[in-house]
């Protein structure tokens, strides 16, 4: 009897296709795919080989729907934020061992947070993990009344009932950056802030507190910035025209810092010989060899594990009051910081 051909291109292989390939019943294929009792080792091997040959993959979502569970964690993220990409990778790594899958929904210039969340709810996600949400507290509280919600990388004051928060100690990260620059000999240190972005207020506060602690209150200089490369470049062009120009800059995040580096390069200002630059996040951008950015690292694996852990715990019956988990940052020194020329 000739071996049945694989399904034609474009058609998703089915249990029936595997059964025809292996020469067994569809019911027996189902037993093998569910790893249930009732099939010999030889039959299991033949069925699994047939499945591999025709490219069959079990439809796990369909199986979960039949069990009235989706076991999906919905993740809202900002498409333009490199740090969010790192967090998503960490969330995948934490969710899969816990038996959960991830559904992603991006926030873009033309797609707001409400639409991103509605898409996740339509996918029957059982819990939401929101990366850097900027929605009003009332909206977050509304969502938390419907299903477990974990906010990542945003401090919420006052705390919202039913909403778990996982974040970095942003103020401490800014203090570490200022301490590093002062230890190198810098005094005139500027901060390009993140406006109303999550974490921006804490980073501004940490910068000011550290400057005042070092007796540099008169040198405090905060420029309006933002999350993007263009925000950093715009602020850096303003600094390049200043007299005197600061000898060091703490940018709101790594993306903003890359804009600072580009603007200084175009203005003929060497980094770090002319100006030292520090970012925040330790995203993949900072780690690129040609950028080599000194930055404040957020502990991505820890943040992701805590976020997934809180969501899963809620789904599995943990009724403890919602709380806030704060993760310590650490400074990563690379090639964009050095002593100012006056102390070399």
mmCIF file of C-alpha atoms in Angstrom:
data_model
loop_
_atom_site.group_PDB
_atom_site.id
_atom_site.type_symbol
_atom_site.label_atom_id
_atom_site.label_comp_id
_atom_site.label_asym_id
_atom_site.label_seq_id
_atom_site.Cartn_x
_atom_site.Cartn_y
_atom_site.Cartn_z
ATOM 1 C CA UNK A 1 0.000 0.000 0.000
ATOM 2 C CA UNK A 2 1.557 3.332 -1.028
ATOM 3 C CA UNK A 3 2.323 5.916 1.655
ATOM 4 C CA UNK A 4 -0.218 8.765 1.590
ATOM 5 C CA UNK A 5 1.329 12.066 0.565
ATOM 6 C CA UNK A 6 1.679 14.961 2.977
ATOM 7 C CA UNK A 7 -1.124 17.552 2.859
ATOM 8 C CA UNK A 8 -0.719 20.109 0.081
ATOM 9 C CA UNK A 9 1.098 23.345 0.848
ATOM 10 C CA UNK A 10 -0.921 25.942 2.707
ATOM 11 C CA UNK A 11 -3.139 23.417 4.541
ATOM 12 C CA UNK A 12 -2.514 22.856 8.245
ATOM 13 C CA UNK A 13 -1.992 19.097 8.836
ATOM 14 C CA UNK A 14 -4.723 17.470 10.955
ATOM 15 C CA UNK A 15 -5.043 14.382 13.147
ATOM 16 C CA UNK A 16 -6.672 12.650 10.189
ATOM 17 C CA UNK A 17 -3.634 13.435 8.015
ATOM 18 C CA UNK A 18 -1.319 11.925 10.632
ATOM 19 C CA UNK A 19 -3.560 8.866 10.898
ATOM 20 C CA UNK A 20 -3.496 8.351 7.126
ATOM 21 C CA UNK A 21 0.280 8.751 7.073
ATOM 22 C CA UNK A 22 0.816 6.289 9.924
ATOM 23 C CA UNK A 23 -1.871 3.830 8.812
ATOM 24 C CA UNK A 24 -3.783 3.945 12.096
ATOM 25 C CA UNK A 25 -7.088 5.363 13.319
ATOM 26 C CA UNK A 26 -7.608 9.025 14.179
ATOM 27 C CA UNK A 27 -8.582 7.962 17.708
ATOM 28 C CA UNK A 28 -5.238 6.239 18.158
ATOM 29 C CA UNK A 29 -3.393 9.350 16.941
ATOM 30 C CA UNK A 30 -5.335 11.386 19.504
ATOM 31 C CA UNK A 31 -4.235 8.996 22.260
ATOM 32 C CA UNK A 32 -0.581 9.410 21.236
ATOM 33 C CA UNK A 33 -0.775 13.203 20.971
ATOM 34 C CA UNK A 34 -2.391 13.461 24.398
ATOM 35 C CA UNK A 35 0.213 11.071 25.811
ATOM 36 C CA UNK A 36 -2.656 8.970 27.152
ATOM 37 C CA UNK A 37 -2.694 5.247 27.828
ATOM 38 C CA UNK A 38 -3.755 2.826 25.098
ATOM 39 C CA UNK A 39 -0.956 2.813 22.502
ATOM 40 C CA UNK A 40 2.146 0.628 22.330
ATOM 41 C CA UNK A 41 5.635 2.050 22.179
ATOM 42 C CA UNK A 42 5.952 0.945 18.553
ATOM 43 C CA UNK A 43 2.697 2.653 17.590
ATOM 44 C CA UNK A 44 3.668 5.827 19.407
ATOM 45 C CA UNK A 45 6.958 5.951 17.536
ATOM 46 C CA UNK A 46 5.228 5.411 14.188
ATOM 47 C CA UNK A 47 2.615 8.110 14.857
ATOM 48 C CA UNK A 48 5.177 10.627 16.068
ATOM 49 C CA UNK A 49 7.359 9.963 13.023
ATOM 50 C CA UNK A 50 4.366 10.515 10.734
ATOM 51 C CA UNK A 51 3.548 13.774 12.520
ATOM 52 C CA UNK A 52 7.108 15.008 12.029
ATOM 53 C CA UNK A 53 7.107 14.062 8.354
ATOM 54 C CA UNK A 54 4.015 16.093 7.493
ATOM 55 C CA UNK A 55 4.740 18.947 9.924
ATOM 56 C CA UNK A 56 1.809 18.336 12.272
ATOM 57 C CA UNK A 57 1.736 20.410 15.470
ATOM 58 C CA UNK A 58 -0.950 19.964 18.160
ATOM 59 C CA UNK A 59 -3.341 22.932 18.372
ATOM 60 C CA UNK A 60 -2.801 23.754 22.020
ATOM 61 C CA UNK A 61 -5.139 26.734 21.965
ATOM 62 C CA UNK A 62 -8.022 24.628 20.673
ATOM 63 C CA UNK A 63 -7.375 22.072 23.407
ATOM 64 C CA UNK A 64 -7.373 24.773 26.057
ATOM 65 C CA UNK A 65 -10.586 26.267 24.728
ATOM 66 C CA UNK A 66 -12.250 22.862 25.068
ATOM 67 C CA UNK A 67 -11.122 22.785 28.689
ATOM 68 C CA UNK A 68 -12.651 26.268 29.242
ATOM 69 C CA UNK A 69 -9.215 27.667 30.080
ATOM 70 C CA UNK A 70 -7.056 29.699 27.723
ATOM 71 C CA UNK A 71 -3.969 29.742 30.006
ATOM 72 C CA UNK A 72 -2.998 32.888 28.136
ATOM 73 C CA UNK A 73 -1.243 35.843 29.749
ATOM 74 C CA UNK A 74 -1.845 39.002 27.753
ATOM 75 C CA UNK A 75 1.129 41.357 27.513
ATOM 76 C CA UNK A 76 0.738 44.979 26.432
ATOM 77 C CA UNK A 77 4.040 46.533 25.337
ATOM 78 C CA UNK A 78 5.347 49.625 23.561
ATOM 79 C CA UNK A 79 6.626 48.790 20.097
ATOM 80 C CA UNK A 80 9.117 51.677 20.143
ATOM 81 C CA UNK A 81 10.681 50.805 23.503
ATOM 82 C CA UNK A 82 13.758 48.536 23.264
ATOM 83 C CA UNK A 83 13.507 47.801 26.981
ATOM 84 C CA UNK A 84 10.022 46.365 26.490
ATOM 85 C CA UNK A 85 11.432 43.893 23.972
ATOM 86 C CA UNK A 86 13.850 42.665 26.637
ATOM 87 C CA UNK A 87 10.984 42.346 29.132
ATOM 88 C CA UNK A 88 8.856 40.369 26.673
ATOM 89 C CA UNK A 89 11.710 37.901 26.195
ATOM 90 C CA UNK A 90 11.948 37.502 29.961
ATOM 91 C CA UNK A 91 8.185 37.029 30.298
ATOM 92 C CA UNK A 92 8.231 34.210 27.743
ATOM 93 C CA UNK A 93 11.039 32.529 29.684
ATOM 94 C CA UNK A 94 9.064 32.764 32.941
ATOM 95 C CA UNK A 95 5.620 31.829 31.592
ATOM 96 C CA UNK A 96 6.352 28.668 29.642
ATOM 97 C CA UNK A 97 7.689 26.615 32.602
ATOM 98 C CA UNK A 98 4.562 27.663 34.538
ATOM 99 C CA UNK A 99 2.358 26.184 31.817
ATOM 100 C CA UNK A 100 1.132 29.480 30.380
ATOM 101 C CA UNK A 101 1.368 30.985 26.921
ATOM 102 C CA UNK A 102 1.791 34.627 25.960
ATOM 103 C CA UNK A 103 -0.391 36.800 23.750
ATOM 104 C CA UNK A 104 1.203 40.099 22.704
ATOM 105 C CA UNK A 105 -0.502 43.370 21.828
ATOM 106 C CA UNK A 106 1.539 46.417 20.833
ATOM 107 C CA UNK A 107 0.998 50.079 21.586
ATOM 108 C CA UNK A 108 2.102 52.187 18.611
ATOM 109 C CA UNK A 109 1.753 55.777 17.453
ATOM 110 C CA UNK A 110 -1.574 54.870 15.854
ATOM 111 C CA UNK A 111 -2.737 52.200 18.302
ATOM 112 C CA UNK A 112 -3.428 53.231 21.856
ATOM 113 C CA UNK A 113 -3.443 51.288 25.093
ATOM 114 C CA UNK A 114 -7.214 50.811 25.170
ATOM 115 C CA UNK A 115 -7.211 49.099 21.794
ATOM 116 C CA UNK A 116 -4.182 47.008 22.740
ATOM 117 C CA UNK A 117 -5.927 45.765 25.881
ATOM 118 C CA UNK A 118 -9.247 45.135 24.149
ATOM 119 C CA UNK A 119 -7.409 42.900 21.678
ATOM 120 C CA UNK A 120 -5.999 40.842 24.552
ATOM 121 C CA UNK A 121 -9.394 40.535 26.199
ATOM 122 C CA UNK A 122 -10.881 39.380 22.894
ATOM 123 C CA UNK A 123 -8.222 36.633 22.816
ATOM 124 C CA UNK A 124 -9.610 35.340 26.155
ATOM 125 C CA UNK A 125 -6.454 36.169 28.089
ATOM 126 C CA UNK A 126 -6.837 35.179 31.727
ATOM 127 C CA UNK A 127 -4.571 37.910 33.119
ATOM 128 C CA UNK A 128 -2.874 41.062 31.865
ATOM 129 C CA UNK A 129 0.739 42.157 32.237
ATOM 130 C CA UNK A 130 1.010 45.816 31.255
ATOM 131 C CA UNK A 131 4.493 47.143 30.490
ATOM 132 C CA UNK A 132 4.849 50.813 31.378
ATOM 133 C CA UNK A 133 1.110 51.577 31.185
ATOM 134 C CA UNK A 134 0.156 55.230 30.951
ATOM 135 C CA UNK A 135 -3.600 54.757 31.289
ATOM 136 C CA UNK A 136 -5.333 56.682 34.107
ATOM 137 C CA UNK A 137 -5.576 54.943 37.433
ATOM 138 C CA UNK A 138 -9.349 54.632 37.067
ATOM 139 C CA UNK A 139 -8.929 52.633 33.862
ATOM 140 C CA UNK A 140 -6.368 50.318 35.493
ATOM 141 C CA UNK A 141 -8.680 49.812 38.474
ATOM 142 C CA UNK A 142 -11.524 48.985 36.090
ATOM 143 C CA UNK A 143 -9.420 46.313 34.401
ATOM 144 C CA UNK A 144 -8.268 44.907 37.746
ATOM 145 C CA UNK A 145 -11.930 44.458 38.655
ATOM 146 C CA UNK A 146 -12.354 42.126 35.657
ATOM 147 C CA UNK A 147 -9.236 39.944 35.789
ATOM 148 C CA UNK A 148 -5.762 39.836 37.397
ATOM 149 C CA UNK A 149 -3.614 42.761 36.253
ATOM 150 C CA UNK A 150 0.093 43.346 36.856
ATOM 151 C CA UNK A 151 1.603 46.749 36.068
ATOM 152 C CA UNK A 152 5.326 46.643 35.293
ATOM 153 C CA UNK A 153 7.719 49.630 35.480
ATOM 154 C CA UNK A 154 5.238 52.182 36.808
ATOM 155 C CA UNK A 155 4.835 53.395 40.361
ATOM 156 C CA UNK A 156 1.176 53.876 41.305
ATOM 157 C CA UNK A 157 0.307 56.291 44.076
ATOM 158 C CA UNK A 158 -2.082 55.686 45.655
ATOM 159 C CA UNK A 159 -2.056 51.925 45.271
ATOM 160 C CA UNK A 160 -5.056 50.594 43.364
ATOM 161 C CA UNK A 161 -7.167 47.744 44.799
ATOM 162 C CA UNK A 162 -6.538 44.429 43.070
ATOM 163 C CA UNK A 163 -3.646 45.713 40.951
ATOM 164 C CA UNK A 164 -0.193 44.234 41.485
ATOM 165 C CA UNK A 165 2.848 46.376 40.685
ATOM 166 C CA UNK A 166 6.367 45.257 39.776
ATOM 167 C CA UNK A 167 8.929 47.986 39.218
ATOM 168 C CA UNK A 168 12.540 49.032 39.525
ATOM 169 C CA UNK A 169 13.701 51.499 42.175
ATOM 170 C CA UNK A 170 14.115 54.230 39.544
ATOM 171 C CA UNK A 171 15.178 56.902 42.018
ATOM 172 C CA UNK A 172 17.978 54.669 43.298
ATOM 173 C CA UNK A 173 19.146 54.049 39.721
ATOM 174 C CA UNK A 174 19.442 57.782 39.071
ATOM 175 C CA UNK A 175 21.353 58.213 42.325
ATOM 176 C CA UNK A 176 23.797 55.494 41.300
ATOM 177 C CA UNK A 177 24.408 57.248 37.980
ATOM 178 C CA UNK A 178 25.083 60.606 39.654
ATOM 179 C CA UNK A 179 27.344 58.982 42.266
ATOM 180 C CA UNK A 180 29.390 57.386 39.466
ATOM 181 C CA UNK A 181 29.778 60.664 37.593
ATOM 182 C CA UNK A 182 30.712 62.605 40.740
ATOM 183 C CA UNK A 183 33.299 59.939 41.615
ATOM 184 C CA UNK A 184 34.871 60.555 38.195
ATOM 185 C CA UNK A 185 35.143 64.259 39.021
ATOM 186 C CA UNK A 186 32.041 65.696 37.324
ATOM 187 C CA UNK A 187 30.132 68.517 38.937
ATOM 188 C CA UNK A 188 28.053 70.025 36.129
ATOM 189 C CA UNK A 189 25.731 67.091 35.456
ATOM 190 C CA UNK A 190 22.524 67.589 33.468
ATOM 191 C CA UNK A 191 19.480 65.313 33.357
ATOM 192 C CA UNK A 192 17.338 64.844 30.249
ATOM 193 C CA UNK A 193 14.078 63.644 31.737
ATOM 194 C CA UNK A 194 11.231 61.463 30.481
ATOM 195 C CA UNK A 195 8.378 63.930 30.823
ATOM 196 C CA UNK A 196 5.259 62.092 32.014
ATOM 197 C CA UNK A 197 6.554 58.622 31.129
ATOM 198 C CA UNK A 198 6.385 55.908 33.814
ATOM 199 C CA UNK A 199 9.432 56.170 36.068
ATOM 200 C CA UNK A 200 10.349 59.684 34.972
ATOM 201 C CA UNK A 201 9.291 61.425 38.187
ATOM 202 C CA UNK A 202 11.269 58.971 40.325
ATOM 203 C CA UNK A 203 14.379 59.365 38.165
ATOM 204 C CA UNK A 204 14.125 63.172 38.375
ATOM 205 C CA UNK A 205 13.805 62.948 42.130
ATOM 206 C CA UNK A 206 16.744 60.569 42.446
ATOM 207 C CA UNK A 207 18.899 62.860 40.292
ATOM 208 C CA UNK A 208 18.041 65.950 42.359
ATOM 209 C CA UNK A 209 18.559 64.163 45.671
ATOM 210 C CA UNK A 210 21.959 62.857 44.624
ATOM 211 C CA UNK A 211 23.099 66.243 43.326
ATOM 212 C CA UNK A 212 22.028 67.929 46.563
ATOM 213 C CA UNK A 213 23.690 65.223 48.666
ATOM 214 C CA UNK A 214 26.982 65.928 46.884
ATOM 215 C CA UNK A 215 26.582 69.671 47.453
ATOM 216 C CA UNK A 216 25.853 70.281 43.761
ATOM 217 C CA UNK A 217 22.381 71.770 44.081
ATOM 218 C CA UNK A 218 23.437 74.879 42.179
ATOM 219 C CA UNK A 219 24.406 72.669 39.209
ATOM 220 C CA UNK A 220 21.038 70.926 38.919
ATOM 221 C CA UNK A 221 19.817 71.194 35.334
ATOM 222 C CA UNK A 222 16.762 69.257 34.105
ATOM 223 C CA UNK A 223 15.861 69.415 30.429
ATOM 224 C CA UNK A 224 12.583 68.287 28.935
ATOM 225 C CA UNK A 225 13.142 65.050 27.067
ATOM 226 C CA UNK A 226 11.253 61.827 26.494
ATOM 227 C CA UNK A 227 11.515 58.176 25.579
ATOM 228 C CA UNK A 228 12.749 58.391 21.997
ATOM 229 C CA UNK A 229 16.015 58.969 20.185
ATOM 230 C CA UNK A 230 14.688 62.228 18.741
ATOM 231 C CA UNK A 231 13.767 63.461 22.251
ATOM 232 C CA UNK A 232 17.359 62.869 23.336
ATOM 233 C CA UNK A 233 18.810 64.505 20.228
ATOM 234 C CA UNK A 234 16.671 67.609 20.653
ATOM 235 C CA UNK A 235 17.747 68.072 24.268
ATOM 236 C CA UNK A 236 21.402 67.386 23.398
ATOM 237 C CA UNK A 237 21.373 70.078 20.715
ATOM 238 C CA UNK A 238 20.198 72.515 23.378
ATOM 239 C CA UNK A 239 23.032 71.442 25.692
ATOM 240 C CA UNK A 240 25.598 71.694 22.891
ATOM 241 C CA UNK A 241 24.726 75.374 22.496
ATOM 242 C CA UNK A 242 24.957 76.121 26.229
ATOM 243 C CA UNK A 243 27.787 78.074 27.797
ATOM 244 C CA UNK A 244 29.061 76.585 29.950
ATOM 245 C CA UNK A 245 28.173 73.157 28.632
ATOM 246 C CA UNK A 246 27.683 70.372 31.224
ATOM 247 C CA UNK A 247 30.451 67.804 31.409
ATOM 248 C CA UNK A 248 28.039 64.895 31.912
ATOM 249 C CA UNK A 249 24.476 63.946 30.993
ATOM 250 C CA UNK A 250 22.082 61.415 32.500
ATOM 251 C CA UNK A 251 19.440 60.512 29.913
ATOM 252 C CA UNK A 252 15.993 59.157 30.772
ATOM 253 C CA UNK A 253 16.583 55.837 29.011
ATOM 254 C CA UNK A 254 18.957 54.149 26.569
ATOM 255 C CA UNK A 255 16.908 55.114 23.522
ATOM 256 C CA UNK A 256 17.034 58.755 24.577
ATOM 257 C CA UNK A 257 20.774 58.390 25.280
ATOM 258 C CA UNK A 258 21.472 57.139 21.738
ATOM 259 C CA UNK A 259 19.905 60.336 20.446
ATOM 260 C CA UNK A 260 22.194 62.306 22.762
ATOM 261 C CA UNK A 261 25.236 60.462 21.408
ATOM 262 C CA UNK A 262 24.195 61.110 17.821
ATOM 263 C CA UNK A 263 23.572 64.821 18.377
ATOM 264 C CA UNK A 264 26.903 65.310 20.133
ATOM 265 C CA UNK A 265 28.679 63.440 17.344
ATOM 266 C CA UNK A 266 27.092 65.703 14.736
ATOM 267 C CA UNK A 267 28.037 68.763 16.818
ATOM 268 C CA UNK A 268 31.686 67.690 17.025
ATOM 269 C CA UNK A 269 31.506 66.972 20.764
ATOM 270 C CA UNK A 270 33.453 63.839 21.674
ATOM 271 C CA UNK A 271 32.016 61.278 24.097
ATOM 272 C CA UNK A 272 33.356 60.740 26.698
ATOM 273 C CA UNK A 273 36.304 63.143 26.170
ATOM 274 C CA UNK A 274 34.043 66.196 25.897
ATOM 275 C CA UNK A 275 30.876 64.987 27.645
ATOM 276 C CA UNK A 276 30.108 61.777 29.535
ATOM 277 C CA UNK A 277 26.707 60.147 28.865
ATOM 278 C CA UNK A 278 24.725 57.687 30.998
ATOM 279 C CA UNK A 279 21.553 55.898 29.920
ATOM 280 C CA UNK A 280 18.980 53.863 31.830
ATOM 281 C CA UNK A 281 17.625 50.294 31.277
ATOM 282 C CA UNK A 282 20.680 48.406 29.941
ATOM 283 C CA UNK A 283 18.604 47.487 26.884
ATOM 284 C CA UNK A 284 20.129 45.677 23.923
ATOM 285 C CA UNK A 285 20.956 49.102 22.424
ATOM 286 C CA UNK A 286 23.352 49.879 25.273
ATOM 287 C CA UNK A 287 25.143 46.592 24.765
ATOM 288 C CA UNK A 288 25.926 47.142 21.078
ATOM 289 C CA UNK A 289 29.685 47.393 20.605
ATOM 290 C CA UNK A 290 29.583 50.670 18.662
ATOM 291 C CA UNK A 291 27.425 52.317 21.361
ATOM 292 C CA UNK A 292 29.005 50.779 24.500
ATOM 293 C CA UNK A 293 26.780 52.867 26.755
ATOM 294 C CA UNK A 294 27.260 53.277 30.484
ATOM 295 C CA UNK A 295 23.764 52.734 31.858
ATOM 296 C CA UNK A 296 21.635 51.769 34.826
ATOM 297 C CA UNK A 297 20.550 48.156 34.433
ATOM 298 C CA UNK A 298 17.071 47.019 35.327
ATOM 299 C CA UNK A 299 16.978 43.365 36.398
ATOM 300 C CA UNK A 300 14.869 42.056 33.505
ATOM 301 C CA UNK A 301 14.763 38.367 34.530
ATOM 302 C CA UNK A 302 13.686 39.320 38.039
ATOM 303 C CA UNK A 303 11.047 41.821 36.876
ATOM 304 C CA UNK A 304 9.636 39.307 34.385
ATOM 305 C CA UNK A 305 9.605 36.447 36.884
ATOM 306 C CA UNK A 306 7.829 38.574 39.490
ATOM 307 C CA UNK A 307 5.242 39.817 36.979
ATOM 308 C CA UNK A 308 4.446 36.331 35.698
ATOM 309 C CA UNK A 309 4.519 34.938 39.222
ATOM 310 C CA UNK A 310 1.957 37.438 40.482
ATOM 311 C CA UNK A 311 -0.357 36.842 37.497
ATOM 312 C CA UNK A 312 -0.167 33.059 37.821
ATOM 313 C CA UNK A 313 -0.639 33.165 41.592
ATOM 314 C CA UNK A 314 -3.833 35.183 41.162
ATOM 315 C CA UNK A 315 -5.137 32.748 38.568
ATOM 316 C CA UNK A 316 -4.414 29.823 40.848
ATOM 317 C CA UNK A 317 -6.299 31.221 43.802
ATOM 318 C CA UNK A 318 -3.952 33.529 45.726
ATOM 319 C CA UNK A 319 -6.245 36.040 47.421
ATOM 320 C CA UNK A 320 -3.537 38.042 49.220
ATOM 321 C CA UNK A 321 -3.927 41.819 48.952
ATOM 322 C CA UNK A 322 -2.354 43.352 45.864
ATOM 323 C CA UNK A 323 1.088 44.744 46.511
ATOM 324 C CA UNK A 324 4.182 46.314 45.052
ATOM 325 C CA UNK A 325 7.485 44.538 44.396
ATOM 326 C CA UNK A 326 10.462 46.869 43.976
ATOM 327 C CA UNK A 327 13.635 45.537 42.344
ATOM 328 C CA UNK A 328 17.065 47.106 42.877
ATOM 329 C CA UNK A 329 18.944 48.418 39.807
ATOM 330 C CA UNK A 330 22.699 48.345 39.221
ATOM 331 C CA UNK A 331 25.082 50.586 37.312
ATOM 332 C CA UNK A 332 26.895 49.080 34.316
ATOM 333 C CA UNK A 333 30.001 51.082 33.386
ATOM 334 C CA UNK A 334 31.058 51.041 29.741
ATOM 335 C CA UNK A 335 32.759 53.412 27.358
ATOM 336 C CA UNK A 336 30.643 56.583 27.430
ATOM 337 C CA UNK A 337 31.825 57.868 30.808
ATOM 338 C CA UNK A 338 35.271 59.147 31.859
ATOM 339 C CA UNK A 339 36.716 61.874 34.076
ATOM 340 C CA UNK A 340 36.123 65.423 32.775
ATOM 341 C CA UNK A 341 39.068 66.991 30.947
ATOM 342 C CA UNK A 342 39.686 69.360 33.876
ATOM 343 C CA UNK A 343 40.765 66.488 36.153
ATOM 344 C CA UNK A 344 42.714 64.380 33.674
#
